[in-house]
PDB file of C-alpha atoms in Angstrom:
ATOM      1  CA  VAL I   1      55.110   1.666 -10.328  1.00 48.00           C
ATOM      2  CA  VAL I   2      55.042  -1.396  -7.636  1.00 43.00           C
ATOM      3  CA  LEU I   3      52.224   1.208  -6.052  1.00 43.00           C
ATOM      4  CA  MET I   4      50.395   1.578  -9.333  1.00 44.00           C
ATOM      5  CA  ALA I   5      50.293  -2.310  -9.913  1.00 43.00           C
ATOM      6  CA  ALA I   6      49.059  -2.894  -6.352  1.00 42.00           C
ATOM      7  CA  ALA I   7      46.162  -0.321  -6.657  1.00 43.00           C
ATOM      8  CA  LEU I   8      45.246  -1.852 -10.393  1.00 44.00           C
ATOM      9  CA  ALA I   9      45.217  -5.165  -8.735  1.00 43.00           C
ATOM     10  CA  LEU I  10      43.084  -4.260  -5.879  1.00 41.00           C
ATOM     11  CA  ALA I  11      40.616  -2.647  -8.272  1.00 45.00           C
ATOM     12  CA  ALA I  12      40.399  -5.291 -10.253  1.00 46.00           C
ATOM     13  CA  LEU I  13      39.777  -7.983  -7.374  1.00 41.00           C
ATOM     14  CA  ALA I  14      36.992  -5.461  -6.019  1.00 44.00           C
ATOM     15  CA  ALA I  15      35.459  -5.441  -9.464  1.00 46.00           C
ATOM     16  CA  ALA I  16      35.889  -9.061  -9.547  1.00 45.00           C
ATOM     17  CA  THR I  17      34.206  -9.860  -6.268  1.00 39.00           C
ATOM     18  CA  PRO I  18      30.283 -10.676  -6.294  1.00 42.00           C
ATOM     19  CA  ARG I  19      28.448  -8.260  -3.951  1.00 38.00           C
ATOM     20  CA  SER I  20      25.329  -9.277  -2.544  1.00 35.00           C
ATOM     21  CA  ALA I  21      22.731  -6.668  -2.951  1.00 33.00           C
ATOM     22  CA  PRO I  22      21.859  -4.857   0.181  1.00 31.00           C
ATOM     23  CA  ARG I  23      18.594  -6.579   1.662  1.00 29.00           C
ATOM     24  CA  MET I  24      15.188  -4.574   1.663  1.00 35.00           C
ATOM     25  CA  SER I  25      12.337  -5.559   3.605  1.00 37.00           C
ATOM     26  CA  ALA I  26       9.634  -6.347   0.842  1.00 64.00           C
ATOM     27  CA  GLN I  27       6.845  -4.909   2.814  1.00 79.00           C
ATOM     28  CA  PRO I  28       3.621  -5.962   1.287  1.00 88.00           C
ATOM     29  CA  ARG I  29       1.338  -3.749  -0.394  1.00 95.00           C
ATOM     30  CA  ARG I  30      -1.828  -3.191   2.492  1.00 98.00           C
ATOM     31  CA  VAL I  31      -5.148  -3.033   0.382  1.00 98.00           C
ATOM     32  CA  LEU I  32      -8.640  -2.619   1.872  1.00 98.00           C
ATOM     33  CA  ILE I  33     -11.627  -4.562   0.261  1.00 98.00           C
ATOM     34  CA  THR I  34     -15.051  -3.221   1.132  1.00 96.00           C
ATOM     35  CA  GLY I  35     -18.402  -4.177   0.055  1.00 93.00           C
ATOM     36  CA  LEU I  36     -21.781  -5.208   0.876  1.00 91.00           C
ATOM     37  CA  GLY I  37     -21.410  -8.088   3.483  1.00 87.00           C
ATOM     38  CA  GLU I  38     -24.639  -9.640   2.539  1.00 84.00           C
ATOM     39  CA  VAL I  39     -26.435  -9.884  -1.066  1.00 76.00           C
ATOM     40  CA  PRO I  40     -29.590  -7.789  -0.133  1.00 71.00           C
ATOM     41  CA  THR I  41     -32.873  -8.881  -0.968  1.00 62.00           C
ATOM     42  CA  SER I  42     -33.522  -5.821  -3.152  1.00 59.00           C
ATOM     43  CA  PHE I  43     -30.487  -6.191  -4.953  1.00 59.00           C
ATOM     44  CA  GLY I  44     -31.778  -8.162  -8.054  1.00 56.00           C
ATOM     45  CA  GLU I  45     -33.672  -6.363 -10.634  1.00 60.00           C
ATOM     46  CA  ASP I  46     -32.432  -2.701 -10.172  1.00 61.00           C
ATOM     47  CA  ALA I  47     -28.968  -3.437  -9.715  1.00 67.00           C
ATOM     48  CA  VAL I  48     -28.299  -6.562 -12.343  1.00 70.00           C
ATOM     49  CA  PRO I  49     -28.673  -4.372 -15.726  1.00 73.00           C
ATOM     50  CA  ALA I  50     -25.820  -2.161 -14.361  1.00 74.00           C
ATOM     51  CA  PHE I  51     -23.348  -5.037 -14.283  1.00 78.00           C
ATOM     52  CA  PRO I  52     -21.563  -5.967 -17.504  1.00 81.00           C
ATOM     53  CA  ALA I  53     -23.497  -8.362 -19.771  1.00 83.00           C
ATOM     54  CA  ASP I  54     -21.428 -10.988 -19.474  1.00 86.00           C
ATOM     55  CA  LYS I  55     -21.661 -10.956 -15.769  1.00 84.00           C
ATOM     56  CA  ARG I  56     -25.480 -10.483 -14.788  1.00 80.00           C
ATOM     57  CA  ALA I  57     -26.389 -14.036 -15.001  1.00 82.00           C
ATOM     58  CA  TYR I  58     -23.790 -14.855 -12.370  1.00 84.00           C
ATOM     59  CA  VAL I  59     -24.854 -11.569 -10.414  1.00 81.00           C
ATOM     60  CA  ALA I  60     -28.535 -12.420 -10.612  1.00 79.00           C
ATOM     61  CA  SER I  61     -28.248 -15.872  -9.064  1.00 83.00           C
ATOM     62  CA  LEU I  62     -25.643 -15.188  -6.497  1.00 83.00           C
ATOM     63  CA  GLY I  63     -26.199 -16.204  -2.921  1.00 85.00           C
ATOM     64  CA  GLN I  64     -24.415 -15.465   0.226  1.00 87.00           C
ATOM     65  CA  GLU I  65     -22.315 -18.514   0.418  1.00 91.00           C
ATOM     66  CA  GLU I  66     -20.991 -17.958  -3.039  1.00 90.00           C
ATOM     67  CA  LEU I  67     -20.382 -14.230  -2.321  1.00 90.00           C
ATOM     68  CA  MET I  68     -18.377 -15.111   0.725  1.00 92.00           C
ATOM     69  CA  ARG I  69     -16.437 -18.187  -1.107  1.00 94.00           C
ATOM     70  CA  ALA I  70     -15.543 -15.690  -4.159  1.00 93.00           C
ATOM     71  CA  ILE I  71     -14.268 -13.073  -1.686  1.00 94.00           C
ATOM     72  CA  ASP I  72     -12.128 -15.342   0.136  1.00 96.00           C
ATOM     73  CA  GLU I  73     -10.761 -16.644  -3.317  1.00 97.00           C
ATOM     74  CA  GLN I  74      -9.756 -13.193  -4.100  1.00 97.00           C
ATOM     75  CA  VAL I  75      -8.280 -12.478  -0.812  1.00 97.00           C
ATOM     76  CA  VAL I  76      -5.845 -15.652  -1.407  1.00 97.00           C
ATOM     77  CA  ALA I  77      -5.050 -14.209  -4.783  1.00 97.00           C
ATOM     78  CA  LEU I  78      -4.049 -10.865  -3.746  1.00 97.00           C
ATOM     79  CA  GLU I  79      -2.172 -12.419  -0.894  1.00 97.00           C
ATOM     80  CA  ALA I  80      -0.120 -14.442  -3.382  1.00 96.00           C
ATOM     81  CA  ALA I  81       0.472 -11.359  -5.159  1.00 96.00           C
ATOM     82  CA  GLY I  82       2.037  -9.959  -2.381  1.00 96.00           C
ATOM     83  CA  CYS I  83      -0.596  -7.979  -0.822  1.00 97.00           C
ATOM     84  CA  ALA I  84      -1.911  -7.664   2.871  1.00 97.00           C
ATOM     85  CA  VAL I  85      -5.434  -7.770   2.846  1.00 98.00           C
ATOM     86  CA  ASP I  86      -7.984  -6.098   5.278  1.00 98.00           C
ATOM     87  CA  ASN I  87     -11.573  -6.977   4.127  1.00 96.00           C
ATOM     88  CA  VAL I  88     -14.476  -4.885   5.711  1.00 97.00           C
ATOM     89  CA  PHE I  89     -18.054  -5.706   5.142  1.00 95.00           C
ATOM     90  CA  LEU I  90     -20.689  -2.873   4.823  1.00 96.00           C
ATOM     91  CA  ASP I  91     -24.123  -3.388   6.194  1.00 94.00           C
ATOM     92  CA  ALA I  92     -26.685  -3.512   3.426  1.00 91.00           C
ATOM     93  CA  ASP I  93     -29.279  -1.941   5.363  1.00 91.00           C
ATOM     94  CA  LEU I  94     -30.294   1.483   3.487  1.00 90.00           C
ATOM     95  CA  SER I  95     -31.545   3.391   6.915  1.00 94.00           C
ATOM     96  CA  GLU I  96     -29.671   6.918   7.829  1.00 96.00           C
ATOM     97  CA  GLU I  97     -28.162   4.896  10.685  1.00 97.00           C
ATOM     98  CA  ALA I  98     -26.515   2.249   8.604  1.00 96.00           C
ATOM     99  CA  LEU I  99     -25.176   4.975   6.236  1.00 96.00           C
ATOM    100  CA  ALA I 100     -23.722   6.882   9.482  1.00 97.00           C
ATOM    101  CA  ALA I 101     -22.363   3.555  10.891  1.00 97.00           C
ATOM    102  CA  ASN I 102     -21.011   2.253   7.516  1.00 97.00           C
ATOM    103  CA  THR I 103     -18.978   5.600   7.233  1.00 97.00           C
ATOM    104  CA  ARG I 104     -17.758   5.259  10.632  1.00 98.00           C
ATOM    105  CA  LEU I 105     -16.258   1.779  10.371  1.00 98.00           C
ATOM    106  CA  ILE I 106     -14.571   2.696   6.977  1.00 98.00           C
ATOM    107  CA  GLU I 107     -12.917   5.895   8.885  1.00 98.00           C
ATOM    108  CA  ARG I 108     -11.691   3.925  11.674  1.00 98.00           C
ATOM    109  CA  GLN I 109     -10.322   1.093   9.264  1.00 98.00           C
ATOM    110  CA  LEU I 110      -8.469   3.820   7.111  1.00 98.00           C
ATOM    111  CA  ALA I 111      -6.796   5.193  10.099  1.00 97.00           C
ATOM    112  CA  SER I 112      -5.771   1.770  11.154  1.00 97.00           C
ATOM    113  CA  ALA I 113      -3.159   1.563   8.405  1.00 97.00           C
ATOM    114  CA  ASP I 114      -1.543   3.003   5.486  1.00 97.00           C
ATOM    115  CA  TYR I 115      -3.400   1.642   2.405  1.00 98.00           C
ATOM    116  CA  ALA I 116      -1.911   1.410  -0.892  1.00 97.00           C
ATOM    117  CA  ALA I 117      -5.487   0.708  -2.582  1.00 98.00           C
ATOM    118  CA  VAL I 118      -9.086   0.661  -1.221  1.00 98.00           C
ATOM    119  CA  MET I 119     -11.391  -1.373  -3.286  1.00 97.00           C
ATOM    120  CA  LEU I 120     -15.114  -0.399  -3.525  1.00 97.00           C
ATOM    121  CA  GLY I 121     -17.251  -3.410  -4.516  1.00 93.00           C
ATOM    122  CA  ALA I 122     -19.398  -3.538  -7.622  1.00 88.00           C
ATOM    123  CA  GLY I 123     -22.508  -3.975  -5.333  1.00 86.00           C
ATOM    124  CA  VAL I 124     -22.187  -0.626  -3.566  1.00 90.00           C
ATOM    125  CA  ARG I 125     -21.656   0.868  -6.951  1.00 87.00           C
ATOM    126  CA  CYS I 126     -24.153  -0.918  -9.549  1.00 83.00           C
ATOM    127  CA  ALA I 127     -27.208  -0.921  -7.317  1.00 82.00           C
ATOM    128  CA  PRO I 128     -28.893   2.788  -7.498  1.00 84.00           C
ATOM    129  CA  ALA I 129     -30.204   2.106  -3.695  1.00 86.00           C
ATOM    130  CA  TYR I 130     -26.835   2.269  -2.758  1.00 90.00           C
ATOM    131  CA  PHE I 131     -25.445   5.557  -4.431  1.00 92.00           C
ATOM    132  CA  ARG I 132     -25.421   7.375  -1.511  1.00 95.00           C
ATOM    133  CA  LEU I 133     -23.388   4.949   0.428  1.00 96.00           C
ATOM    134  CA  LEU I 134     -21.039   4.877  -2.547  1.00 96.00           C
ATOM    135  CA  GLU I 135     -20.919   8.681  -2.343  1.00 96.00           C
ATOM    136  CA  ALA I 136     -20.079   8.555   1.202  1.00 97.00           C
ATOM    137  CA  LEU I 137     -17.224   5.728   0.568  1.00 97.00           C
ATOM    138  CA  VAL I 138     -15.520   7.701  -2.003  1.00 97.00           C
ATOM    139  CA  ASN I 139     -15.386  11.067   0.059  1.00 97.00           C
ATOM    140  CA  VAL I 140     -14.141   9.108   3.117  1.00 98.00           C
ATOM    141  CA  VAL I 141     -11.300   7.485   1.492  1.00 98.00           C
ATOM    142  CA  HIS I 142     -10.445  10.751  -0.729  1.00 97.00           C
ATOM    143  CA  GLU I 143     -10.226  12.315   2.764  1.00 97.00           C
ATOM    144  CA  ARG I 144      -8.685   9.686   5.045  1.00 97.00           C
ATOM    145  CA  ALA I 145      -6.355   7.941   2.606  1.00 97.00           C
ATOM    146  CA  PRO I 146      -5.717  10.594  -0.160  1.00 96.00           C
ATOM    147  CA  ARG I 147      -2.474   8.664  -1.388  1.00 95.00           C
ATOM    148  CA  ALA I 148      -4.587   5.271  -1.739  1.00 96.00           C
ATOM    149  CA  ARG I 149      -5.530   4.032  -5.152  1.00 96.00           C
ATOM    150  CA  ILE I 150      -9.027   3.605  -5.744  1.00 97.00           C
ATOM    151  CA  ALA I 151     -10.336   0.304  -7.364  1.00 97.00           C
ATOM    152  CA  PHE I 152     -13.511  -0.856  -8.904  1.00 96.00           C
ATOM    153  CA  ASN I 153     -14.378  -4.494  -9.566  1.00 94.00           C
ATOM    154  CA  THR I 154     -17.146  -5.518 -12.091  1.00 90.00           C
ATOM    155  CA  TYR I 155     -18.119  -8.581 -10.018  1.00 89.00           C
ATOM    156  CA  PRO I 156     -16.733 -10.523  -6.962  1.00 92.00           C
ATOM    157  CA  LEU I 157     -14.525 -12.656  -9.017  1.00 94.00           C
ATOM    158  CA  ASP I 158     -12.460  -9.895 -10.715  1.00 95.00           C
ATOM    159  CA  THR I 159     -11.612  -8.253  -7.311  1.00 97.00           C
ATOM    160  CA  ALA I 160      -7.913  -8.946  -7.208  1.00 97.00           C
ATOM    161  CA  GLU I 161      -7.646  -8.158 -11.072  1.00 97.00           C
ATOM    162  CA  ALA I 162      -9.277  -4.665 -10.283  1.00 97.00           C
ATOM    163  CA  VAL I 163      -6.937  -3.980  -7.458  1.00 97.00           C
ATOM    164  CA  LEU I 164      -3.674  -4.917  -8.894  1.00 97.00           C
ATOM    165  CA  ARG I 165      -4.671  -3.007 -11.917  1.00 96.00           C
ATOM    166  CA  ALA I 166      -5.168   0.285  -9.719  1.00 96.00           C
ATOM    167  CA  LEU I 167      -1.619  -0.438  -7.787  1.00 95.00           C
ATOM    168  CA  ASP I 168       0.012  -0.947 -10.947  1.00 91.00           C
ATOM    169  CA  ALA I 169      -1.304   1.549 -13.244  1.00 80.00           C
ATOM    170  CA  PRO I 170       1.261   3.575 -15.185  1.00 78.00           C
ATOM    171  CA  TRP I 171       0.061   6.997 -13.399  1.00 66.00           C
ATOM    172  CA  SER I 172       0.426   5.171 -10.009  1.00 56.00           C
ATOM    173  CA  ASP I 173       3.614   4.963  -7.535  1.00 62.00           C
ATOM    174  CA  GLY I 174       2.610   1.368  -7.205  1.00 55.00           C
ATOM    175  CA  GLY I 175       1.134   1.411  -3.827  1.00 54.00           C
ATOM    176  CA  GLU I 176       4.544   2.950  -2.428  1.00 56.00           C
ATOM    177  CA  GLN I 177       3.545   4.920   0.506  1.00 49.00           C
TER     178      GLN I 177
END
């Protein structure tokens, strides 16, 4: 009886003693943002209609300084949401040499880290002149980072929203690699 009472007392003490949860290192989800590093002079009229109607005026008036400021704001928002962000700017030149160089640049970047998401900027997707670059990027991401979620923004100011949407999609593993 004494042994049973002692065992019950120990069990009750163990149940009443608060336990701290095991400490897990909270690794940030690494994301890659990629898009044109400059606003091309040819970007205007052929690309603007491809953007959502409520974004067209903004895109049509977008200058280089405003583009860089918008991207910086989105990086800050992603970092605040717990993401580690790499940003790679692509050459806006439409030559074969630039296409090959952009593809190699993204291949090297994807080899440097395990990305939970890759965001392909609207500038590459919306201007018909950049269709071949978009095609190359999708194929490189598919080949080199098959577990990465692919995100698409609608314009520079919703980049963070697009990345987080891709990471948190119901079909996603949340960027756990």
